[in-house]
CSV table of C-alpha atoms in Angstrom, one decimal:
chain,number,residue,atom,x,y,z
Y,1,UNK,CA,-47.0,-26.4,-60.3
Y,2,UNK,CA,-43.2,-27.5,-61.3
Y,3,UNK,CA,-41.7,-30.9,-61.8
Y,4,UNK,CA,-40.7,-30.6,-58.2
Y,5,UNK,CA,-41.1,-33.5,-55.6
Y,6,UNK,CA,-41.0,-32.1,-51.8
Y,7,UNK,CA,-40.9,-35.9,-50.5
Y,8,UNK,CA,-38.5,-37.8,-52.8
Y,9,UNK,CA,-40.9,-40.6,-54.1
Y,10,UNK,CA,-40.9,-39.6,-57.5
Y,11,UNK,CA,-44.4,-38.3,-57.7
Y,12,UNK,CA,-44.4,-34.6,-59.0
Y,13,UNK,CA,-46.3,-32.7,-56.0
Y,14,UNK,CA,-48.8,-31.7,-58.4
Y,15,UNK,CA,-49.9,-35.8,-58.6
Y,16,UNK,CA,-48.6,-36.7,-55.1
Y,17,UNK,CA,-51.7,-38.1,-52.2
Y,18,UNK,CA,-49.7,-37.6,-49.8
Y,19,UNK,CA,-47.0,-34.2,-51.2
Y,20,UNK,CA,-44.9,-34.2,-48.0
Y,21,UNK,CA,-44.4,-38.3,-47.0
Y,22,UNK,CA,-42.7,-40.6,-49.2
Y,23,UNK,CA,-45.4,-43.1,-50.8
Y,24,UNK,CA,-44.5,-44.3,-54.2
Y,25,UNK,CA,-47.5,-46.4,-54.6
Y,26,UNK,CA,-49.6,-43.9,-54.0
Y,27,UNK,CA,-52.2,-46.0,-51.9
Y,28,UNK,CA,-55.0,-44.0,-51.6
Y,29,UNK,CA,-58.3,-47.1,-50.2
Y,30,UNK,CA,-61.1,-44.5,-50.2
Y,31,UNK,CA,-60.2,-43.0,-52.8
Y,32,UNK,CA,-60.6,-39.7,-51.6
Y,33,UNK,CA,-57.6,-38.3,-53.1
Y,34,UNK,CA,-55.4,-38.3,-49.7
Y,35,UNK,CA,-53.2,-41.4,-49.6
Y,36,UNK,CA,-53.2,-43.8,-47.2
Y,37,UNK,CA,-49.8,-42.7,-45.5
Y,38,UNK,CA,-51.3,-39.5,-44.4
Y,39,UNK,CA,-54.6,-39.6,-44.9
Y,40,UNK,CA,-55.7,-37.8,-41.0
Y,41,UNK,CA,-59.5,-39.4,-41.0
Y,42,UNK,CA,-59.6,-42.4,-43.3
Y,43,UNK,CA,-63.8,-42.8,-42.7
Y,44,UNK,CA,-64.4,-39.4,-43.6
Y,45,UNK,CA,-63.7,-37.9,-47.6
Y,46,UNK,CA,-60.8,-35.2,-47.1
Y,47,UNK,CA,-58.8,-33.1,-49.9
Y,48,UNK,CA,-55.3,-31.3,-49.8
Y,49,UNK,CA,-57.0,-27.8,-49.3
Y,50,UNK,CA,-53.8,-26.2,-49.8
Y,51,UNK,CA,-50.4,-27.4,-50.0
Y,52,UNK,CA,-47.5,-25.7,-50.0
Y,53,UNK,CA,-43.7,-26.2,-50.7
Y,54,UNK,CA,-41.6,-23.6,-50.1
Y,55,UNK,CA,-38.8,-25.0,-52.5
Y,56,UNK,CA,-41.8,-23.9,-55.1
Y,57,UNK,CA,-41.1,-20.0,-56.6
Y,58,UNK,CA,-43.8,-17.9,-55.0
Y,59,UNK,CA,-44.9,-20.0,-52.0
Y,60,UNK,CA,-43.8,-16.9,-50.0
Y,61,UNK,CA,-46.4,-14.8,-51.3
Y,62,UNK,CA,-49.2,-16.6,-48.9
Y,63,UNK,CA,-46.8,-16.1,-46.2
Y,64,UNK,CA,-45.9,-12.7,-44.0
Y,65,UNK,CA,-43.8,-12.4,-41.1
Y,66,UNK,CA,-46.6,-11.0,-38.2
Y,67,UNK,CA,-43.4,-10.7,-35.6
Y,68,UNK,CA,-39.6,-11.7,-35.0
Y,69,UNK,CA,-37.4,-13.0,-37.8
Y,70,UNK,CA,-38.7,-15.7,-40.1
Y,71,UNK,CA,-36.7,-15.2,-43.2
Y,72,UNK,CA,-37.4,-16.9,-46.3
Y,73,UNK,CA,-34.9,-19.2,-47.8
Y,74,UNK,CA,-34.6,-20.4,-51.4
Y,75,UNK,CA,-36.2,-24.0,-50.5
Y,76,UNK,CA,-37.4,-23.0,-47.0
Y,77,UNK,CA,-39.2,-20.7,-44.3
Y,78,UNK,CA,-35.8,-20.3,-41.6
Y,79,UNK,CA,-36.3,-18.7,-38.2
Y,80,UNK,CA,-32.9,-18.6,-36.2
Y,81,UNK,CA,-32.5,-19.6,-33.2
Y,82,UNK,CA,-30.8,-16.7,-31.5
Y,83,UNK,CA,-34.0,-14.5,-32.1
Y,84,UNK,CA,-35.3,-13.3,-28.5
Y,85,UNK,CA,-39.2,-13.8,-27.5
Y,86,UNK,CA,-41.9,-15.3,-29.9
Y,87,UNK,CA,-41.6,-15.0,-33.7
Y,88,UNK,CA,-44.9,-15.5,-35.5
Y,89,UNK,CA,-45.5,-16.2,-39.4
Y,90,UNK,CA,-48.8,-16.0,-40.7
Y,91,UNK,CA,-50.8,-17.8,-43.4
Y,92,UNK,CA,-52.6,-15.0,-45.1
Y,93,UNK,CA,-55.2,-17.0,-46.4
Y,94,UNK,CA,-56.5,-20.5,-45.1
Y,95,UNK,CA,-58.8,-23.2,-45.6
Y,96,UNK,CA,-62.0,-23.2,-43.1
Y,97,UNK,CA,-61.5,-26.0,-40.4
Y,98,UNK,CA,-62.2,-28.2,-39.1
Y,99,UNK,CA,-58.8,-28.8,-40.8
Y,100,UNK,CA,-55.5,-30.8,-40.4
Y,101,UNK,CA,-52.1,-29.0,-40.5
Y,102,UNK,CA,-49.7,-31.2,-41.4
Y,103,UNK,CA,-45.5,-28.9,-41.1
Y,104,UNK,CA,-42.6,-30.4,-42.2
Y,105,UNK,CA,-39.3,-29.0,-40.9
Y,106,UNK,CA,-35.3,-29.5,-39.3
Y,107,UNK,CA,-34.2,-28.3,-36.3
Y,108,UNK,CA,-30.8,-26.6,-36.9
Y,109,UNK,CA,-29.9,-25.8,-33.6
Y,110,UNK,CA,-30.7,-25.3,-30.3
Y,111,UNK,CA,-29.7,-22.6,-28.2
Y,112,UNK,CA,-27.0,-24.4,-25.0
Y,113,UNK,CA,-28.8,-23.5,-21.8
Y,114,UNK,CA,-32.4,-22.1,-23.1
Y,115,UNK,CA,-35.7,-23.8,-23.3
Y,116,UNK,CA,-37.6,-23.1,-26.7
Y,117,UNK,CA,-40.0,-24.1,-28.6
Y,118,UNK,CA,-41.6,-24.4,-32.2
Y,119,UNK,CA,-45.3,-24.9,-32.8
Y,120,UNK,CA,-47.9,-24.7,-35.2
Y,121,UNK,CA,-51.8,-22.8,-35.0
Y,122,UNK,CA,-55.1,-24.2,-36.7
Y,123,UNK,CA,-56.2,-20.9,-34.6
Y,124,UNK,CA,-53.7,-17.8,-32.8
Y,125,UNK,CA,-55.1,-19.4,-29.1
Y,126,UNK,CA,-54.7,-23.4,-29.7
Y,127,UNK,CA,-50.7,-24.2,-30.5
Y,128,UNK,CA,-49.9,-27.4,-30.9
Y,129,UNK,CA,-46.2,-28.8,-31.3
Y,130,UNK,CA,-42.6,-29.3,-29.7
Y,131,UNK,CA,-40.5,-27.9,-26.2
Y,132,UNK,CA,-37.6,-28.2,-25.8
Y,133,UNK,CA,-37.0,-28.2,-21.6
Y,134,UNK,CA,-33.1,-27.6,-19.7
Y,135,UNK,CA,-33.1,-30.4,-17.7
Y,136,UNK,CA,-36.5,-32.0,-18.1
Y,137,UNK,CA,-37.7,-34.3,-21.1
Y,138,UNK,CA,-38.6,-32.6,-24.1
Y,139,UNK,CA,-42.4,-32.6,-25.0
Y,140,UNK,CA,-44.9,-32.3,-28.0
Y,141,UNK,CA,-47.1,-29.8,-26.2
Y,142,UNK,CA,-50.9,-28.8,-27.2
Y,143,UNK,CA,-52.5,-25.3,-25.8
Y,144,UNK,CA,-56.2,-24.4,-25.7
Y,145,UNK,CA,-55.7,-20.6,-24.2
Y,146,UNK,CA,-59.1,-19.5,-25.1
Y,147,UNK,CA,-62.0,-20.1,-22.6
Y,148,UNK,CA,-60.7,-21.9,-19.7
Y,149,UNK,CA,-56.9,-22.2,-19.9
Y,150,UNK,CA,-55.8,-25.5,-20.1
Y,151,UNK,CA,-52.8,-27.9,-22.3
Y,152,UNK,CA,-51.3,-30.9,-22.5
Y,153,UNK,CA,-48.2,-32.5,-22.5
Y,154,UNK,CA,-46.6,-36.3,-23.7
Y,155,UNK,CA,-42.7,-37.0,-23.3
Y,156,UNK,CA,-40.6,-37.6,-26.2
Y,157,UNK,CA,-39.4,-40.7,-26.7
Y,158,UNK,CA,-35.2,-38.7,-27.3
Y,159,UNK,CA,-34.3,-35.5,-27.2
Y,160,UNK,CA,-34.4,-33.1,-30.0
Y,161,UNK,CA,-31.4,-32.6,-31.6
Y,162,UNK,CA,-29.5,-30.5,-34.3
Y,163,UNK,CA,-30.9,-32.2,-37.8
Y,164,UNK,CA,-33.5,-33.8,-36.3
Y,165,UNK,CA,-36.1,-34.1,-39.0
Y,166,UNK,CA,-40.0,-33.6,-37.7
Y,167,UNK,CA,-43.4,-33.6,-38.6
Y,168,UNK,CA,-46.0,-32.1,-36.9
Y,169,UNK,CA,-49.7,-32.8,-37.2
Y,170,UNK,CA,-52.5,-30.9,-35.8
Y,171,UNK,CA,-55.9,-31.7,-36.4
Y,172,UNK,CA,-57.9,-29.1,-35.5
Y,173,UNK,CA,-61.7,-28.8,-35.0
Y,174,UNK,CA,-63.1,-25.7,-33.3
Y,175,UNK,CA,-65.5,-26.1,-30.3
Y,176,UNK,CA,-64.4,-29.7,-30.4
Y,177,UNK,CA,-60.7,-30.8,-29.7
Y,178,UNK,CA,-57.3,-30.4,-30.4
Y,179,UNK,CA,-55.0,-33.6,-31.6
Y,180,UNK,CA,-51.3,-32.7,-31.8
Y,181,UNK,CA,-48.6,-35.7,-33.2
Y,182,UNK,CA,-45.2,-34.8,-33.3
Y,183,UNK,CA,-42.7,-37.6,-35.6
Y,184,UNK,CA,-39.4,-38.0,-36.4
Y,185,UNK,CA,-39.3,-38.5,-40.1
Y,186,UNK,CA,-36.7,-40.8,-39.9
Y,187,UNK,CA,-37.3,-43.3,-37.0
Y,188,UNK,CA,-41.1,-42.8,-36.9
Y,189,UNK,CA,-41.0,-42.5,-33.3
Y,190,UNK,CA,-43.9,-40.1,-32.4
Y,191,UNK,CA,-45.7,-38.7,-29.6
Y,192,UNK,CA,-49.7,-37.3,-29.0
Y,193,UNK,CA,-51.2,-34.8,-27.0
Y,194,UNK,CA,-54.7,-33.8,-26.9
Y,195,UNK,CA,-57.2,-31.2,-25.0
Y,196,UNK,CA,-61.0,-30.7,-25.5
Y,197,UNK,CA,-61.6,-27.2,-26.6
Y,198,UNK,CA,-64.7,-25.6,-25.2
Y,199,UNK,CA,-64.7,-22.4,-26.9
Y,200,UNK,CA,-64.8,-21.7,-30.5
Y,201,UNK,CA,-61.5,-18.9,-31.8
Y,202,UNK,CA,-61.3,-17.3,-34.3
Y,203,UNK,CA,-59.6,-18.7,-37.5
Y,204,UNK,CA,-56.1,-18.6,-37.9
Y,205,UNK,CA,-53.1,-20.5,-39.6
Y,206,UNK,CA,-49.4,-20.4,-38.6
Y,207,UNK,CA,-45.9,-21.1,-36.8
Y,208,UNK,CA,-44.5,-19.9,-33.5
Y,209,UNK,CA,-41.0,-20.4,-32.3
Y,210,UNK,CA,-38.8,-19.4,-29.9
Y,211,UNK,CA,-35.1,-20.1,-29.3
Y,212,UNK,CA,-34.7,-23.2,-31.6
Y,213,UNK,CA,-33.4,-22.8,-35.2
Y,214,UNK,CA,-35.6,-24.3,-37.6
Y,215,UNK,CA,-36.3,-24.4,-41.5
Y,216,UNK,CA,-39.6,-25.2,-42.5
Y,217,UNK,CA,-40.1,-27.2,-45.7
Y,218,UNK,CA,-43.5,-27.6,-46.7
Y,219,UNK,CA,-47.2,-26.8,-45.4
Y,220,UNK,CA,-50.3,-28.9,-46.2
Y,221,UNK,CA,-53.3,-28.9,-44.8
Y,222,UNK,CA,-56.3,-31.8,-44.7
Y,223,UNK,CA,-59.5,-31.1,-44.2
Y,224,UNK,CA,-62.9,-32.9,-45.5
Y,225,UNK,CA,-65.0,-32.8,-48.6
């Protein structure tokens, strides 16, 4: 692990509780080793099981494009708007859930006219993250598509927007439910959605997007000890 610091606090990410969140204190009340600032489940022990910058040299190799046109950017993942249908990137290895995915990322544009959409997997049939609608409110937007087909969807509280900064979280427990949180990193306006799953997929880590140009600066993932 380098000097670098994904968040700006002035922790190194190697020492950082909470690598992708700004928390110079470090607060970390359970001591678990997750700070309080993004801690997903404070009664229950959790760990970073895997966090990664892509600023960092080699935080690529975990990574391969399944379909479409992620590219890989000297300090992050980059999918282009203009890119037609779905483009999926693929964790090649993951931690075991029940876990919590925690995707920090810009929106560089969005397309004049198109819908689109960018969203993150704890499993390839439960998405979980933000649409962008043509003349309807803009959503964060959680999928269970195995089993019985069913999703959920919350308003935003303002459109998205070219340099928006977001996070999404999805906490993920197969069999269980699905809790999606979408933020604005700068206003800390967020949204929730939620669906009961009632089938158990098959594990899986990624991003999906469609028609919104994004870059993607870090992945971590939560999940208990």
């Amino acid at each position: 692990m380098t000097s670098h610091d994904e968040d700006g606090d002035g922790v190194r990410d190697g020492c950082d509780v909470c690598p992708g969140i700004p928390d110079p204190m470090q607060a970390d009340g359970d001591g678990d080793g997750v700070g309080d600032a993004c801690d997903p489940d404070p009664a229950t022990a959790q760990h970073i099981a895997l966090f990664e910058s892509f600023a960092e040299a080699g935080a690529a190799s975990n990574w391969q494009v399944k379909t479409g046109s992620w590219m890989f950017a000297p300090d992050a993942v980059v999918f282009t708007s203009t890119q037609a249908g779905y483009s999926v990137l693929d964790a090649t290895t993951r931690p075991a859930p029940p876990v919590t995915i925690e995707v920090g990322l810009t929106i560089d544009n969005l397309v004049a006219g198109e819908g689109g959409l960018v969203m993150v997997f704890g499993d390839a049939d439960v998405p979980c993250g933000i649409l962008h609608y043509v003349g309807s409110p803009d959503v964060v937007r959680v999928e269970d598509n195995a089993g019985t087909s069913v999703n959920m969807e919350t308003e935003l509280a303002a459109p998205l927007h070219a340099g928006q900064r977001i996070r999404i979280a999805d906490t993920y427990a197969p069999g269980d439910s699905v809790h999606c949180t979408v933020t604005d990193r700068d206003t800390g306006a967020s949204a929730v959605a939620h669906v009961m799953l009632d089938a158990v997929p098959e594990d899986h880590l990624g991003l999906k997007a469609t028609t919104i140009g994004v870059h993607v600066e870090y992945v971590v993932v939560y999940a208990p000890t």
